[in-house]
PDB file of C-alpha atoms in Angstrom:
ATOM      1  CA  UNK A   1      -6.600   9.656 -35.954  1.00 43.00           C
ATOM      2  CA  UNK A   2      -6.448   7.685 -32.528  1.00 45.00           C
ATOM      3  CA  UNK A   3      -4.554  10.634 -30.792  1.00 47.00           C
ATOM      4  CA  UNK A   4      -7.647  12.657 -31.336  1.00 58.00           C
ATOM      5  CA  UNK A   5     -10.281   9.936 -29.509  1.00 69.00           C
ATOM      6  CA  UNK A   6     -12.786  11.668 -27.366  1.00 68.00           C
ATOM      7  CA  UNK A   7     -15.270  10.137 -25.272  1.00 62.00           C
ATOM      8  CA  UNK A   8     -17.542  10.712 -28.137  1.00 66.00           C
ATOM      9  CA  UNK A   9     -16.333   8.218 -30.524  1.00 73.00           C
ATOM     10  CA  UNK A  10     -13.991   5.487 -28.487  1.00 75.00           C
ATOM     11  CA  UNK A  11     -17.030   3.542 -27.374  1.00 72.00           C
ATOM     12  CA  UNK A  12     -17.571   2.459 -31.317  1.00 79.00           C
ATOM     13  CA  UNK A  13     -14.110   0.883 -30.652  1.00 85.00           C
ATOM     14  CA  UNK A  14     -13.635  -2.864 -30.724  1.00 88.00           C
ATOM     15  CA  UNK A  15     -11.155  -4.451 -28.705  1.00 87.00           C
ATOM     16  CA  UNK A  16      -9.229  -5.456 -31.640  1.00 91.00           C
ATOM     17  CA  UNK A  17      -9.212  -1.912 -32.785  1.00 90.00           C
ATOM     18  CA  UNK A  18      -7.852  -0.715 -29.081  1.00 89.00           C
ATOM     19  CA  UNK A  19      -4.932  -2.682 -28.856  1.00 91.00           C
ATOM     20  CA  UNK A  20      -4.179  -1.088 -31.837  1.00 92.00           C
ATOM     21  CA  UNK A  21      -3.696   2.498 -31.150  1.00 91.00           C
ATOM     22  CA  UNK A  22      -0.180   3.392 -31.166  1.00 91.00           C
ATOM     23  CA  UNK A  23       1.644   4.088 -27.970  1.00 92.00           C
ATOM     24  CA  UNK A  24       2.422   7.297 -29.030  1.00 89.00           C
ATOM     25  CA  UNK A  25      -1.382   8.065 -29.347  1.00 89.00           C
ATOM     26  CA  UNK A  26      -2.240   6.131 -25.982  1.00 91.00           C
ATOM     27  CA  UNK A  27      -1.209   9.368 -23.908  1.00 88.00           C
ATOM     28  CA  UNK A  28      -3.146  11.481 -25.834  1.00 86.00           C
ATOM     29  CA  UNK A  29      -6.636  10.105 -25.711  1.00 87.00           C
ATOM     30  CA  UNK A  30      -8.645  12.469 -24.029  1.00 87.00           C
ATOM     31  CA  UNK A  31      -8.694  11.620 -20.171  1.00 88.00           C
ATOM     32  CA  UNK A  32     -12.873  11.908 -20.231  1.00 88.00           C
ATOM     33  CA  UNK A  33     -12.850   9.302 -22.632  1.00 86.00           C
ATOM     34  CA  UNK A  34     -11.661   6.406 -20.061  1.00 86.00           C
ATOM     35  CA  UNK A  35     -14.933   7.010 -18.542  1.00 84.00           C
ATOM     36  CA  UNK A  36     -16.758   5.230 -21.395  1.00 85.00           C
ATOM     37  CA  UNK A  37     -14.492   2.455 -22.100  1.00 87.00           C
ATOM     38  CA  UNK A  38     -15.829  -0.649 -21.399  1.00 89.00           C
ATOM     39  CA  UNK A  39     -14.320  -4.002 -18.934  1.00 89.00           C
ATOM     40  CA  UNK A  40     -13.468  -5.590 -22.458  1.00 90.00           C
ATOM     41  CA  UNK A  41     -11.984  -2.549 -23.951  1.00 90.00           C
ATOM     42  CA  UNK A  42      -9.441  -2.204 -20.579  1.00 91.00           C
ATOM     43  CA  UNK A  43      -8.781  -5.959 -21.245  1.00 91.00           C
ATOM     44  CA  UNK A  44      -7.495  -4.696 -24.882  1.00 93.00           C
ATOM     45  CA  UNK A  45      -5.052  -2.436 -23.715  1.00 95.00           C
ATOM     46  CA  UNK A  46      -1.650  -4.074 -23.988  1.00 96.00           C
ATOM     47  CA  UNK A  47       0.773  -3.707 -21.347  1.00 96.00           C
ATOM     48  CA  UNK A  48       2.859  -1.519 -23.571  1.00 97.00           C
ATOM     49  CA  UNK A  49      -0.095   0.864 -23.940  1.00 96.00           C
ATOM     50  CA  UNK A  50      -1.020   1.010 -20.049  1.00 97.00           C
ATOM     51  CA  UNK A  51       2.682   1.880 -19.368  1.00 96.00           C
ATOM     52  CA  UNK A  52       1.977   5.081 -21.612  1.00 96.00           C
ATOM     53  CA  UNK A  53      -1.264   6.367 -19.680  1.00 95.00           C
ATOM     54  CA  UNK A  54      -1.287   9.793 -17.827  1.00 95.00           C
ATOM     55  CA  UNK A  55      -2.042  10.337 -14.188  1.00 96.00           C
ATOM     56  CA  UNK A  56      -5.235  12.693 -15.497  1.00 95.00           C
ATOM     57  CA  UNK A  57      -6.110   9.312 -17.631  1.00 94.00           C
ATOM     58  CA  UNK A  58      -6.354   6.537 -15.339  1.00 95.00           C
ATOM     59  CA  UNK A  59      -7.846   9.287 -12.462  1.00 95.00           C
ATOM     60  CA  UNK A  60     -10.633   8.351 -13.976  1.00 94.00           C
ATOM     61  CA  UNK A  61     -11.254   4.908 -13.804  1.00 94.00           C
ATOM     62  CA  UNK A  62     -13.976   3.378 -11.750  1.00 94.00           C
ATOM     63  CA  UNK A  63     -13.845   0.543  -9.753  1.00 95.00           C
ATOM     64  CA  UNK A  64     -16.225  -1.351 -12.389  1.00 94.00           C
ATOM     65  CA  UNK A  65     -13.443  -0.833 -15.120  1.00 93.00           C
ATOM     66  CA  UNK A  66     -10.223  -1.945 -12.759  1.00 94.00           C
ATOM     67  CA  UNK A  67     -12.086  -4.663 -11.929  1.00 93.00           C
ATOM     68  CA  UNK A  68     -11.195  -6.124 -15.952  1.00 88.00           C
ATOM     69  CA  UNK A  69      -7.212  -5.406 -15.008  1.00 94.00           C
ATOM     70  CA  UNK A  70      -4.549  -8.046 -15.860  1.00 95.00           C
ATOM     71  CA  UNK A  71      -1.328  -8.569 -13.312  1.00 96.00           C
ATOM     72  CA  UNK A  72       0.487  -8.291 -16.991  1.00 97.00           C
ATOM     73  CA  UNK A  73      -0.854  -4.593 -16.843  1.00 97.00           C
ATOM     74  CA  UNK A  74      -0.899  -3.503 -13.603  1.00 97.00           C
ATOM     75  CA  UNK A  75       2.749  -4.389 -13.548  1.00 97.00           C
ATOM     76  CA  UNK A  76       3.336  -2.062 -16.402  1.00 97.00           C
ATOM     77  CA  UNK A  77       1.754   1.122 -14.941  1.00 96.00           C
ATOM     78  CA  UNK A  78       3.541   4.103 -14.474  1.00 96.00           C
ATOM     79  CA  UNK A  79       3.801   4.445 -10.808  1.00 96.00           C
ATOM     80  CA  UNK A  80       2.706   8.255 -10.681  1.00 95.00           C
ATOM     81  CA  UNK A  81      -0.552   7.207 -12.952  1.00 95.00           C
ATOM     82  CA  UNK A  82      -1.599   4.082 -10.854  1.00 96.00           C
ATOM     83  CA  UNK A  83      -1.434   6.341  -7.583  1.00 95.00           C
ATOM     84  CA  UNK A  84      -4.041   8.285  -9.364  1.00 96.00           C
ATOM     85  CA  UNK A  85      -6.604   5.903  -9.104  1.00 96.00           C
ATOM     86  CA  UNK A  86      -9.226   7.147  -6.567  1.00 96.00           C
ATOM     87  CA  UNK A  87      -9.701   4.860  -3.275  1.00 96.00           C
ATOM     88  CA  UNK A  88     -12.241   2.860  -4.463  1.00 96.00           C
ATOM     89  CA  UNK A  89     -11.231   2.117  -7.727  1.00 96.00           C
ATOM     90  CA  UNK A  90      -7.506   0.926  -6.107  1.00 96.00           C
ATOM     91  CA  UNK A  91      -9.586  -1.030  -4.052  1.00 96.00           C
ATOM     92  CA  UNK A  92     -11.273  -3.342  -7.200  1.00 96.00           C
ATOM     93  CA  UNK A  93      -7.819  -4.292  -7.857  1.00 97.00           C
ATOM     94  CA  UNK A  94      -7.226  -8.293  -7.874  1.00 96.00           C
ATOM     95  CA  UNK A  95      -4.977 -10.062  -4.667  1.00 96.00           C
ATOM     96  CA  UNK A  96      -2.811 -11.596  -8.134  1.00 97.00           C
ATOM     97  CA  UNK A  97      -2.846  -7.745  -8.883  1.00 97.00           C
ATOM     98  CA  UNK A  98      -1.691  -6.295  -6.265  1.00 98.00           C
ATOM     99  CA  UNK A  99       1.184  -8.175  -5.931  1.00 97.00           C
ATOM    100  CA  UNK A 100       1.944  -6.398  -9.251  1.00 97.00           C
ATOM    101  CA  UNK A 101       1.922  -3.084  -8.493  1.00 97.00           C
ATOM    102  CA  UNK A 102       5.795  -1.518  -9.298  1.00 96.00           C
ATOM    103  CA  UNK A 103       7.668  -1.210  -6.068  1.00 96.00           C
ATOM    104  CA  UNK A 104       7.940   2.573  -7.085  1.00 95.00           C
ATOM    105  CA  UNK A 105       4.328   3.430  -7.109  1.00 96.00           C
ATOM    106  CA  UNK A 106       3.959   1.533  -2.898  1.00 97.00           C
ATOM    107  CA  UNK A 107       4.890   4.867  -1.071  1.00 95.00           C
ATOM    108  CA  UNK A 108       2.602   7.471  -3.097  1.00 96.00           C
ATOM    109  CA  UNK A 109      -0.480   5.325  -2.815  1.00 96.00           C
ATOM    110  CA  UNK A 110      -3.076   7.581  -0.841  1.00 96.00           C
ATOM    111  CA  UNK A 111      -2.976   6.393   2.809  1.00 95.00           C
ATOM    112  CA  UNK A 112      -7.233   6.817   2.530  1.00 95.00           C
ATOM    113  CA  UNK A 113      -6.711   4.392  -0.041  1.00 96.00           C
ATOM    114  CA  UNK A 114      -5.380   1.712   2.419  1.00 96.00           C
ATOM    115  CA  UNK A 115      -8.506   1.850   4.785  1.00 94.00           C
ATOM    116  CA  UNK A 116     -10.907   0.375   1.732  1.00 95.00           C
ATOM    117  CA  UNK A 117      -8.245  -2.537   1.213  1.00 96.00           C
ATOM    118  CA  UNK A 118      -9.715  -5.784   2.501  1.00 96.00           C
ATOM    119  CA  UNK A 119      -7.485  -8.479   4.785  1.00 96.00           C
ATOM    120  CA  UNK A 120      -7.107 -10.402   1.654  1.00 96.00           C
ATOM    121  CA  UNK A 121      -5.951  -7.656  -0.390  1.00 97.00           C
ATOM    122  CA  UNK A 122      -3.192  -6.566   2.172  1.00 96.00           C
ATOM    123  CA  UNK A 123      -2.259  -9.978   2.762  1.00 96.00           C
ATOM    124  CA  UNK A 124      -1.478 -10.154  -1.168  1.00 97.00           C
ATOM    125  CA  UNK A 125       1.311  -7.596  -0.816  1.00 97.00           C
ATOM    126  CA  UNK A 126       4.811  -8.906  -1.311  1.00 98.00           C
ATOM    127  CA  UNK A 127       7.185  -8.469   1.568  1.00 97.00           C
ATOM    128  CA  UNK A 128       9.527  -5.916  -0.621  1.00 97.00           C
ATOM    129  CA  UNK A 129       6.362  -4.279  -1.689  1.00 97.00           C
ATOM    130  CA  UNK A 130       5.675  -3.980   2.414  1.00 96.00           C
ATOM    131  CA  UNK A 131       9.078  -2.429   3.010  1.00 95.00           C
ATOM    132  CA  UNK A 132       8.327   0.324   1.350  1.00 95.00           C
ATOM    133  CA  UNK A 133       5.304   1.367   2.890  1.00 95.00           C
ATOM    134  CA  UNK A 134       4.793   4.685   4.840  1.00 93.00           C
ATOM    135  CA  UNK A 135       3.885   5.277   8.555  1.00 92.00           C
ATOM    136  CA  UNK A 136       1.037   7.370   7.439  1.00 94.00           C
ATOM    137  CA  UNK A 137      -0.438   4.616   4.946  1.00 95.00           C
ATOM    138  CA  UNK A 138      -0.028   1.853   7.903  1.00 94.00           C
ATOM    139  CA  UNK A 139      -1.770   4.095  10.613  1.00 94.00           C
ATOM    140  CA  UNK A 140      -5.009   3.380   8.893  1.00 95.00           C
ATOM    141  CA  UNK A 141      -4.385   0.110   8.928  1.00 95.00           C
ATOM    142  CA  UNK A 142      -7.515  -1.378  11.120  1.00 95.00           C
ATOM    143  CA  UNK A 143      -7.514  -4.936  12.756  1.00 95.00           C
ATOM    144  CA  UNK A 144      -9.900  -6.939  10.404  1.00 95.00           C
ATOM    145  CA  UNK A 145      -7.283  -5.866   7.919  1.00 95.00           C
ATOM    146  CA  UNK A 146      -4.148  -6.911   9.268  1.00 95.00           C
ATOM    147  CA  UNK A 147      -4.985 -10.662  10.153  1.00 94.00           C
ATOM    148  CA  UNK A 148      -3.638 -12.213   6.972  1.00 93.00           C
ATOM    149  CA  UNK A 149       0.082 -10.233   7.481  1.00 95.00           C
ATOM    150  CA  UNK A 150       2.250 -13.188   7.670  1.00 94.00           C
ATOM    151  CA  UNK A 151       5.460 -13.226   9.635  1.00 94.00           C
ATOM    152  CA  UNK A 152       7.124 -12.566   6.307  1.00 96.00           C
ATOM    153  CA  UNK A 153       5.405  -9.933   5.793  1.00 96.00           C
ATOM    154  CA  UNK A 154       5.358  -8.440   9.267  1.00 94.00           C
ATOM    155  CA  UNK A 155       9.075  -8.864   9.306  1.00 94.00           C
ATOM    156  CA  UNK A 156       9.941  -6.292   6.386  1.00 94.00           C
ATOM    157  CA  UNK A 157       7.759  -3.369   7.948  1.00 91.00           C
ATOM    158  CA  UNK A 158       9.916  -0.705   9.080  1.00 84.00           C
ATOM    159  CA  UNK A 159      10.112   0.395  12.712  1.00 84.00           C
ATOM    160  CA  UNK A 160       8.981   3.767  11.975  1.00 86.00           C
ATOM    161  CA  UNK A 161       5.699   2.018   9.918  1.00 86.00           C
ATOM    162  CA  UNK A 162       5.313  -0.294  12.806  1.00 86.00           C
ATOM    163  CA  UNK A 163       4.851   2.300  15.500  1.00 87.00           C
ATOM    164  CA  UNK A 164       2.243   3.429  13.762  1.00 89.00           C
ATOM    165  CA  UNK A 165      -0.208   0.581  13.705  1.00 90.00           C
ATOM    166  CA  UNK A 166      -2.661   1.198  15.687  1.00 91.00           C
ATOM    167  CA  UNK A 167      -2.874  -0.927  19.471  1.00 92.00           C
ATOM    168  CA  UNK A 168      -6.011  -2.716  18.461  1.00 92.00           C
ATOM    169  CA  UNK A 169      -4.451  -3.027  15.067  1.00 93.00           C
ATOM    170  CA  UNK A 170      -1.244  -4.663  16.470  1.00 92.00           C
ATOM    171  CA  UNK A 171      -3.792  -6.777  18.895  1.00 91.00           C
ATOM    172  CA  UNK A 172      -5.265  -8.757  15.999  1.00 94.00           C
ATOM    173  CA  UNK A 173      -1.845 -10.047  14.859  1.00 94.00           C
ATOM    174  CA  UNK A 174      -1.769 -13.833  14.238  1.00 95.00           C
ATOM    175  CA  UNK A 175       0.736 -15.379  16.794  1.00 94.00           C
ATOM    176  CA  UNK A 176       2.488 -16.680  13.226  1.00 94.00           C
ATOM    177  CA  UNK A 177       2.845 -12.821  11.920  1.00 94.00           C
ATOM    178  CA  UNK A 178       3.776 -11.409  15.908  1.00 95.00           C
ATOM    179  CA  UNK A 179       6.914 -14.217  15.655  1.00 95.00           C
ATOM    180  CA  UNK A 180       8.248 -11.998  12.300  1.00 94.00           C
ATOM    181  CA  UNK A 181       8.350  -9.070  13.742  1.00 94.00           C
ATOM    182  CA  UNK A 182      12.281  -7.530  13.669  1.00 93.00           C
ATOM    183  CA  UNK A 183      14.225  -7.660  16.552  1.00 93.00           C
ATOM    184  CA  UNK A 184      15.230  -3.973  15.579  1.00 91.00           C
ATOM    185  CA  UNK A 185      11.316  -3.039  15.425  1.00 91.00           C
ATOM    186  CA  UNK A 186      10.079  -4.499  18.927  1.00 92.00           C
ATOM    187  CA  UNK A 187      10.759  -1.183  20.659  1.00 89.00           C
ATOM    188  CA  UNK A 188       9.098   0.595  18.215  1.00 89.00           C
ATOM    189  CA  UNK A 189       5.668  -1.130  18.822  1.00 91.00           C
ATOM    190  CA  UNK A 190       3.004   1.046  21.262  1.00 91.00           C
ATOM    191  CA  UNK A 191       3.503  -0.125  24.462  1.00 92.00           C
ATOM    192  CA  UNK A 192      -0.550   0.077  24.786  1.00 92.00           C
ATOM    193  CA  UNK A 193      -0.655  -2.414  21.968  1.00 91.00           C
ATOM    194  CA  UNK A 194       0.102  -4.756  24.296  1.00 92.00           C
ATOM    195  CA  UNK A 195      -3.261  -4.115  26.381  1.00 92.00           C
ATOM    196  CA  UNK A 196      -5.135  -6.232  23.781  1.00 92.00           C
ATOM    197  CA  UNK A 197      -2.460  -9.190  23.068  1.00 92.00           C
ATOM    198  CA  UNK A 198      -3.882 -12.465  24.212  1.00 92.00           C
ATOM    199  CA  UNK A 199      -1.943 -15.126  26.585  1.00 93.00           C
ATOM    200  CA  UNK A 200      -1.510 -16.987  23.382  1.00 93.00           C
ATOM    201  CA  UNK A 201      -0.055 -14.308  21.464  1.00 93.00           C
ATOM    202  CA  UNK A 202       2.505 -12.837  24.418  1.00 94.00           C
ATOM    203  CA  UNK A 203       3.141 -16.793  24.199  1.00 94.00           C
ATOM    204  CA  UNK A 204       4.462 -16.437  20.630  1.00 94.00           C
ATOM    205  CA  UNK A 205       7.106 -13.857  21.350  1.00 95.00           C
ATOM    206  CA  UNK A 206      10.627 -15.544  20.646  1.00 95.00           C
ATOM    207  CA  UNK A 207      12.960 -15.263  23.383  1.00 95.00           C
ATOM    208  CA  UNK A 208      15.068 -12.875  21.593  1.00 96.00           C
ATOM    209  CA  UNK A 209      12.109 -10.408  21.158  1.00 95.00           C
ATOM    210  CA  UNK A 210      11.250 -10.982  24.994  1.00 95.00           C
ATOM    211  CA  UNK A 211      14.691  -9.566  25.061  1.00 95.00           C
ATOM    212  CA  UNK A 212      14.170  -6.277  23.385  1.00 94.00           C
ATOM    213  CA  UNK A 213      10.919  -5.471  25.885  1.00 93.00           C
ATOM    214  CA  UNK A 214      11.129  -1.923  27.850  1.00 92.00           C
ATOM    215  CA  UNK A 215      10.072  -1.930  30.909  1.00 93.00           C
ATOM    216  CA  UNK A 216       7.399   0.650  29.955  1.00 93.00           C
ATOM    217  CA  UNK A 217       6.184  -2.854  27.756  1.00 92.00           C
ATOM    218  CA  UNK A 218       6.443  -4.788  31.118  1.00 91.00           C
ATOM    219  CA  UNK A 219       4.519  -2.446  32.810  1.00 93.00           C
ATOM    220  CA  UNK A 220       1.582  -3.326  30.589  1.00 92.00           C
ATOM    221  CA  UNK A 221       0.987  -7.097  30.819  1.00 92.00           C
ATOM    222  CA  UNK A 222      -1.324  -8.348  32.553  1.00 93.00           C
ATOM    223  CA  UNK A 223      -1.909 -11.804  35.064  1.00 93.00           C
ATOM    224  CA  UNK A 224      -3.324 -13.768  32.743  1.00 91.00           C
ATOM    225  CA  UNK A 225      -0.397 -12.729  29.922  1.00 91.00           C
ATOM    226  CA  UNK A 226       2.404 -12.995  32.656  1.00 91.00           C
ATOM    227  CA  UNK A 227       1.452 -16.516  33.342  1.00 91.00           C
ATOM    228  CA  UNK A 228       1.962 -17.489  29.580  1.00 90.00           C
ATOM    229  CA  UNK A 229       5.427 -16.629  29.589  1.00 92.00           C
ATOM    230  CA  UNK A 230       7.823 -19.634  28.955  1.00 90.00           C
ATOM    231  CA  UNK A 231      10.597 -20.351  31.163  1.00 91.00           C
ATOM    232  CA  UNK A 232      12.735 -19.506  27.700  1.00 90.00           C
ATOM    233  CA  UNK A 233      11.131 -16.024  27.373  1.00 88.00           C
ATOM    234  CA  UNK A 234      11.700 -15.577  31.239  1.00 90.00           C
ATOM    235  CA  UNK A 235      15.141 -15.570  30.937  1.00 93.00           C
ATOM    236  CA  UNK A 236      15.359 -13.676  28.594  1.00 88.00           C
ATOM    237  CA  UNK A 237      13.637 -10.625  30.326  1.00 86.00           C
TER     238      UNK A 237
END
């Protein structure tokens, strides 16, 4: 019966066969036996049967086998069994993927996870999906990461996530993704992040950020970023 596959007989099955197994049987396929399945039988799986895998299940996965993932299925994970994929195995997930990953699963993913994510694959987060990250997941975040945020995306962060980010991390913002950041959130940013912004990117400030500045901000720019100030930002210091 397919409730009883083991890893010792679900490699004989085709993908026809796979997409077959009832959903009540999905769950209880014996979590060793997703180490054998192959990129076309993970194809097989329907959406309706990925919803019904267990945590112990897809813990298993390896990046190789991800790799064959659909956005149709991804979406359709149980959050608490697609936070059990191990770092690198998350990290063979598709851009188109992970913009499907359920809003509920965003704050359990590992924050170790989030340091083998490539720029492209955190620039592929939604903005809701962003929102709900976790000040621990963002602290990892490191700057050849975080230069494909957009200002859409850099807008929905929360404060507490923001302070976070690293200063270097913060430094390698796009002048486009620094213009996004919340009014609210401005005070929340390291004031030593602003040792490595560029005269181009204090430039890109709005006015009404210049606004929110401490003076403990102030107190870090330098010449060269003091001289890029726009009369407009001046007055609103």
């Amino acid at each position: 019966m397919p409730g009883a596959l083991s890893a010792e007989n679900i490699d004989a099955l085709t993908p026809v066969a796979i997409s077959g197994i009832s959903l009540g049987a999905v769950s209880a396929i014996t979590p060793d036996a997703f180490k054998f399945l192959t990129l076309g039988q993970i194809a097989a799986l329907t959406p309706s049967q990925i919803n019904k895998l267990q945590a112990e299940q897809v813990g298993l996965l390896t990046a190789e086998q991800v790799i064959g993932l659909t956005p149709q299925q991804v979406a359709k994970f149980n959050p608490t069994a697609l936070v059990a994929l191990s770092p690198t195995a998350f990290a063979a997930l598709t851009p188109d993927n992970i913009k499907n990953i359920p809003l509920g699963a965003i704050s359990d993913i590992s924050a170790d996870t989030f340091s083998f994510l490539t720029a492209a694959q955190l620039a592929a987060f939604t903005p809701l999906q962003i929102s709900k990250l976790k000040a621990e997941q963002v602290s990892v975040f490191k700057a050849d990461q975080v230069i494909g945020l957009t200002s859409d995306q850099i807008a929905k962060f929360d404060g507490a996530a923001l302070q976070e980010l690293q200063p270097s991390t913060v430094g390698a913002l796009t002048p486009a993704a620094i213009k996004g950041i919340a009014l609210e959130s401005i005070g929340n940013i390291n004031p030593e992040s602003f040792d490595f912004f560029t005269s181009t990117q204090i430039a890109s400030f709005t006015p009404a950020q210049i606004n929110k500045f401490t003076p403990e901000v102030v107190s870090h720019l330098d010449a060269d970023q003091v001289i890029a100030i726009t009369s407009d930002q001046m007055a609103k210091f």
